[in-house]
Amino acid sequence: MRPPVLSPALQRLTRGPGPAWPAPVESLAEGWARLPPRVRLLVVLGLVLAVAAGTHLRVQAAEHRWGGEPVAVLVAGEPAAGGDPAAPAVHLERRPPTTVPGDAVAEVDAEATLALALPRGAVLTRSHLDPRGPAAGLPEGLRAVPVEIDAGWGVASGSFVDVWADAAATPVATGRPVLEVRDDARQPTALVGLATDEVAAMAGAEQVRLTHAPAPGPTAAQPTTGSDDE
């Protein structure tokens, strides 16, 4: 069988003296060529094993940092509101254990509905499927109260707000959680967690407004007055 005929351009590239390399590279190449074939094989195998061991150590370090091997959980691909079917909104995704809530679920019934709003990228938990609805995530002593909002103010589920009644100089409540936002075409409504005395204070108000507030500290979410523990 005749060898393939190379074009003149390829012949010019493949024939002739080799390229001139820097002196250290030339010396290394000559030393490598002088090694016995078995020694070169052992060197290559040693390098392969060293790279594999280094990769394994890096994987172990990453798993130790993030709590172990990734676990499969259901994650929202698109935002879903309370009352929406849960199954179409989520997909399986593997995440590091330290980033997964303790009550995360890995499977959901086809007929299950969401009790809480599920933002894009959030992990589905048992609280999202709790039959008590949005009240399932409320701290002790708070009650879920619907408050009408303006669509352009950007009040969203999971955020925190201050509640103002009429023209009062001080808010009725501060740093209260927004459990859910229902984007009704006529009037959007936010479901806000309020203490019982705060509910009474705003019940007779003609106008109730919400302003954005920073997330409270670990104990700030508990009501300061009017709680059921008093």
Tab-separated table of C-alpha atoms in Angstrom:
chain	number	residue	atom	x	y	z
A	1	MET	CA	0.000	0.000	0.000
A	2	ARG	CA	1.435	3.301	-1.079
A	3	PRO	CA	1.834	6.029	1.529
A	4	PRO	CA	-0.451	9.046	1.075
A	5	VAL	CA	0.913	11.781	-1.152
A	6	LEU	CA	1.250	15.089	0.682
A	7	SER	CA	0.624	18.371	-1.011
A	8	PRO	CA	3.638	20.647	-1.568
A	9	ALA	CA	2.500	22.954	1.266
A	10	LEU	CA	2.288	20.071	3.741
A	11	GLN	CA	5.642	18.713	2.574
A	12	ARG	CA	7.266	22.042	3.387
A	13	LEU	CA	5.734	21.942	6.877
A	14	THR	CA	6.678	18.331	7.675
A	15	ARG	CA	10.186	18.186	6.225
A	16	GLY	CA	13.387	19.944	7.019
A	17	PRO	CA	15.131	20.704	10.291
A	18	GLY	CA	13.117	21.041	13.487
A	19	PRO	CA	12.299	24.443	15.017
A	20	ALA	CA	14.892	26.113	17.222
A	21	TRP	CA	13.844	25.906	20.876
A	22	PRO	CA	15.335	27.780	23.823
A	23	ALA	CA	18.451	26.121	25.228
A	24	PRO	CA	16.769	24.800	28.438
A	25	VAL	CA	14.022	23.174	26.381
A	26	GLU	CA	16.517	21.651	23.945
A	27	SER	CA	18.572	20.270	26.845
A	28	LEU	CA	15.465	18.781	28.484
A	29	ALA	CA	14.346	17.183	25.200
A	30	GLU	CA	17.769	15.662	24.605
A	31	GLY	CA	17.884	14.297	28.162
A	32	TRP	CA	14.417	12.800	27.732
A	33	ALA	CA	15.460	11.153	24.444
A	34	ARG	CA	18.521	9.578	26.102
A	35	LEU	CA	16.420	7.885	28.802
A	36	PRO	CA	15.682	4.161	28.330
A	37	PRO	CA	12.122	3.497	27.074
A	38	ARG	CA	11.081	1.773	30.312
A	39	VAL	CA	12.315	4.709	32.397
A	40	ARG	CA	10.293	7.111	30.247
A	41	LEU	CA	7.228	4.897	30.684
A	42	LEU	CA	7.683	4.895	34.466
A	43	VAL	CA	8.057	8.692	34.489
A	44	VAL	CA	4.851	9.134	32.468
A	45	LEU	CA	2.953	6.737	34.719
A	46	GLY	CA	4.264	8.557	37.791
A	47	LEU	CA	3.070	11.905	36.427
A	48	VAL	CA	-0.366	10.460	35.615
A	49	LEU	CA	-0.681	9.003	39.124
A	50	ALA	CA	0.442	12.297	40.696
A	51	VAL	CA	-2.180	14.260	38.733
A	52	ALA	CA	-4.893	11.731	39.654
A	53	ALA	CA	-3.925	11.845	43.336
A	54	GLY	CA	-3.894	15.659	43.323
A	55	THR	CA	-7.340	15.753	41.714
A	56	HIS	CA	-8.674	13.282	44.284
A	57	LEU	CA	-7.294	15.370	47.150
A	58	ARG	CA	-8.885	18.521	45.718
A	59	VAL	CA	-12.253	16.748	45.444
A	60	GLN	CA	-11.976	15.531	49.040
A	61	ALA	CA	-11.088	19.044	50.232
A	62	ALA	CA	-14.107	20.495	48.407
A	63	GLU	CA	-16.428	17.837	49.848
A	64	HIS	CA	-15.086	18.491	53.343
A	65	ARG	CA	-15.605	22.233	52.918
A	66	TRP	CA	-19.187	21.841	51.656
A	67	GLY	CA	-20.232	19.029	54.006
A	68	GLY	CA	-19.723	15.967	51.813
A	69	GLU	CA	-20.889	14.743	48.433
A	70	PRO	CA	-23.640	16.737	46.682
A	71	VAL	CA	-27.196	15.627	47.425
A	72	ALA	CA	-30.172	15.604	45.082
A	73	VAL	CA	-32.897	18.140	45.915
A	74	LEU	CA	-35.799	19.758	44.095
A	75	VAL	CA	-35.091	23.327	42.954
A	76	ALA	CA	-37.459	25.865	41.420
A	77	GLY	CA	-36.693	26.557	37.776
A	78	GLU	CA	-39.192	29.432	37.647
A	79	PRO	CA	-40.962	31.469	40.370
A	80	ALA	CA	-44.157	29.858	41.634
A	81	ALA	CA	-46.867	31.317	43.863
A	82	GLY	CA	-48.744	29.714	46.724
A	83	GLY	CA	-51.497	27.478	45.418
A	84	ASP	CA	-49.603	26.558	42.233
A	85	PRO	CA	-48.837	22.880	41.490
A	86	ALA	CA	-45.433	22.023	42.944
A	87	ALA	CA	-44.236	19.346	40.510
A	88	PRO	CA	-44.126	21.454	37.299
A	89	ALA	CA	-42.190	24.228	39.039
A	90	VAL	CA	-39.216	22.157	40.257
A	91	HIS	CA	-36.478	19.910	38.916
A	92	LEU	CA	-33.814	17.703	40.500
A	93	GLU	CA	-30.458	19.331	41.107
A	94	ARG	CA	-27.369	18.233	43.058
A	95	ARG	CA	-26.139	20.732	45.651
A	96	PRO	CA	-23.552	20.723	48.482
A	97	PRO	CA	-25.094	19.578	51.794
A	98	THR	CA	-24.234	22.813	53.619
A	99	THR	CA	-26.365	24.795	51.151
A	100	VAL	CA	-29.433	22.546	51.504
A	101	PRO	CA	-32.129	23.237	54.158
A	102	GLY	CA	-32.663	20.487	56.696
A	103	ASP	CA	-36.273	19.891	55.573
A	104	ALA	CA	-35.523	19.783	51.826
A	105	VAL	CA	-37.393	17.178	49.794
A	106	ALA	CA	-36.137	15.102	46.863
A	107	GLU	CA	-39.520	14.043	45.479
A	108	VAL	CA	-43.023	15.466	45.368
A	109	ASP	CA	-46.451	14.092	44.546
A	110	ALA	CA	-47.896	15.086	41.196
A	111	GLU	CA	-50.992	16.547	42.922
A	112	ALA	CA	-49.112	18.523	45.618
A	113	THR	CA	-49.626	22.286	45.691
A	114	LEU	CA	-47.398	24.987	47.132
A	115	ALA	CA	-48.368	26.507	50.459
A	116	LEU	CA	-45.662	29.191	50.154
A	117	ALA	CA	-44.249	31.155	47.255
A	118	LEU	CA	-41.147	29.530	45.753
A	119	PRO	CA	-38.638	31.955	44.150
A	120	ARG	CA	-36.471	30.884	41.224
A	121	GLY	CA	-33.488	28.823	42.430
A	122	ALA	CA	-34.987	28.096	45.868
A	123	VAL	CA	-34.901	24.578	47.301
A	124	LEU	CA	-38.305	22.957	47.842
A	125	THR	CA	-38.857	22.114	51.523
A	126	ARG	CA	-41.582	20.465	53.577
A	127	SER	CA	-42.661	23.942	54.709
A	128	HIS	CA	-43.541	24.802	51.095
A	129	LEU	CA	-45.909	21.816	51.083
A	130	ASP	CA	-47.352	22.313	54.590
A	131	PRO	CA	-51.189	22.199	54.486
A	132	ARG	CA	-51.309	25.138	56.911
A	133	GLY	CA	-50.207	27.363	54.046
A	134	PRO	CA	-48.155	30.537	54.548
A	135	ALA	CA	-48.770	30.483	58.319
A	136	ALA	CA	-46.503	27.412	58.552
A	137	GLY	CA	-43.412	29.603	58.498
A	138	LEU	CA	-44.598	32.193	61.007
A	139	PRO	CA	-42.726	32.701	64.293
A	140	GLU	CA	-44.749	32.059	67.432
A	141	GLY	CA	-47.073	34.985	68.183
A	142	LEU	CA	-47.402	36.358	64.630
A	143	ARG	CA	-50.461	36.229	62.427
A	144	ALA	CA	-50.663	36.361	58.620
A	145	VAL	CA	-52.477	39.542	57.540
A	146	PRO	CA	-53.163	40.628	53.932
A	147	VAL	CA	-52.100	44.193	53.101
A	148	GLU	CA	-52.765	45.883	49.760
A	149	ILE	CA	-49.604	47.143	48.040
A	150	ASP	CA	-48.578	49.174	45.017
A	151	ALA	CA	-47.171	46.993	42.242
A	152	GLY	CA	-44.211	49.298	41.597
A	153	TRP	CA	-42.801	49.203	45.131
A	154	GLY	CA	-41.109	45.833	44.683
A	155	VAL	CA	-42.423	44.148	47.827
A	156	ALA	CA	-41.603	40.449	47.376
A	157	SER	CA	-42.041	37.177	49.207
A	158	GLY	CA	-39.203	36.613	51.676
A	159	SER	CA	-38.474	40.297	52.213
A	160	PHE	CA	-39.114	42.394	55.340
A	161	VAL	CA	-41.214	45.538	55.720
A	162	ASP	CA	-42.273	48.242	58.151
A	163	VAL	CA	-46.027	48.805	58.421
A	164	TRP	CA	-47.450	52.354	58.627
A	165	ALA	CA	-51.072	53.227	59.391
A	166	ASP	CA	-52.558	56.521	58.128
A	167	ALA	CA	-50.262	59.507	58.843
A	168	ALA	CA	-48.740	58.227	62.096
A	169	ALA	CA	-45.223	59.451	62.893
A	170	THR	CA	-44.051	55.978	63.854
A	171	PRO	CA	-44.721	52.612	62.196
A	172	VAL	CA	-47.204	50.164	63.641
A	173	ALA	CA	-44.683	47.343	63.132
A	174	THR	CA	-41.052	47.121	62.005
A	175	GLY	CA	-39.065	44.355	60.345
A	176	ARG	CA	-42.037	42.089	59.714
A	177	PRO	CA	-41.754	39.170	57.235
A	178	VAL	CA	-43.553	39.110	53.889
A	179	LEU	CA	-44.848	35.550	53.558
A	180	GLU	CA	-46.390	35.798	50.133
A	181	VAL	CA	-47.315	38.303	47.431
A	182	ARG	CA	-50.368	37.695	45.294
A	183	ASP	CA	-50.138	39.668	42.082
A	184	ASP	CA	-53.832	40.209	41.481
A	185	ALA	CA	-54.550	42.172	38.303
A	186	ARG	CA	-56.735	44.653	40.189
A	187	GLN	CA	-54.845	44.983	43.482
A	188	PRO	CA	-51.637	43.153	44.506
A	189	THR	CA	-51.690	41.933	48.108
A	190	ALA	CA	-48.842	41.073	50.469
A	191	LEU	CA	-49.333	38.601	53.295
A	192	VAL	CA	-47.403	40.072	56.254
A	193	GLY	CA	-46.692	38.475	59.632
A	194	LEU	CA	-47.914	40.778	62.428
A	195	ALA	CA	-48.360	40.479	66.181
A	196	THR	CA	-51.947	40.516	67.469
A	197	ASP	CA	-51.695	44.041	68.927
A	198	GLU	CA	-50.249	45.285	65.621
A	199	VAL	CA	-53.205	43.785	63.789
A	200	ALA	CA	-55.547	45.667	66.107
A	201	ALA	CA	-53.626	48.938	65.625
A	202	MET	CA	-53.962	48.834	61.855
A	203	ALA	CA	-57.494	47.378	61.734
A	204	GLY	CA	-59.190	50.775	61.932
A	205	ALA	CA	-56.732	52.606	59.663
A	206	GLU	CA	-57.968	54.126	56.422
A	207	GLN	CA	-54.618	53.708	54.687
A	208	VAL	CA	-51.884	51.145	55.367
A	209	ARG	CA	-48.484	51.468	53.696
A	210	LEU	CA	-45.453	49.169	53.601
A	211	THR	CA	-41.856	50.316	53.400
A	212	HIS	CA	-38.848	48.116	52.781
A	213	ALA	CA	-36.890	47.116	55.883
A	214	PRO	CA	-33.614	45.210	56.438
A	215	ALA	CA	-33.690	41.611	57.579
A	216	PRO	CA	-33.942	41.470	61.375
A	217	GLY	CA	-31.473	39.751	63.670
A	218	PRO	CA	-31.988	36.227	65.060
A	219	THR	CA	-34.397	37.406	67.766
A	220	ALA	CA	-35.927	40.420	66.053
A	221	ALA	CA	-38.545	38.385	64.203
A	222	GLN	CA	-40.292	37.621	67.482
A	223	PRO	CA	-43.037	40.110	68.408
A	224	THR	CA	-42.052	42.546	71.139
A	225	THR	CA	-45.585	43.179	72.352
A	226	GLY	CA	-48.895	41.456	72.250
A	227	SER	CA	-47.493	37.965	71.782
A	228	ASP	CA	-49.289	34.854	72.917
A	229	ASP	CA	-46.551	34.206	75.487
A	230	GLU	CA	-47.533	37.175	77.619
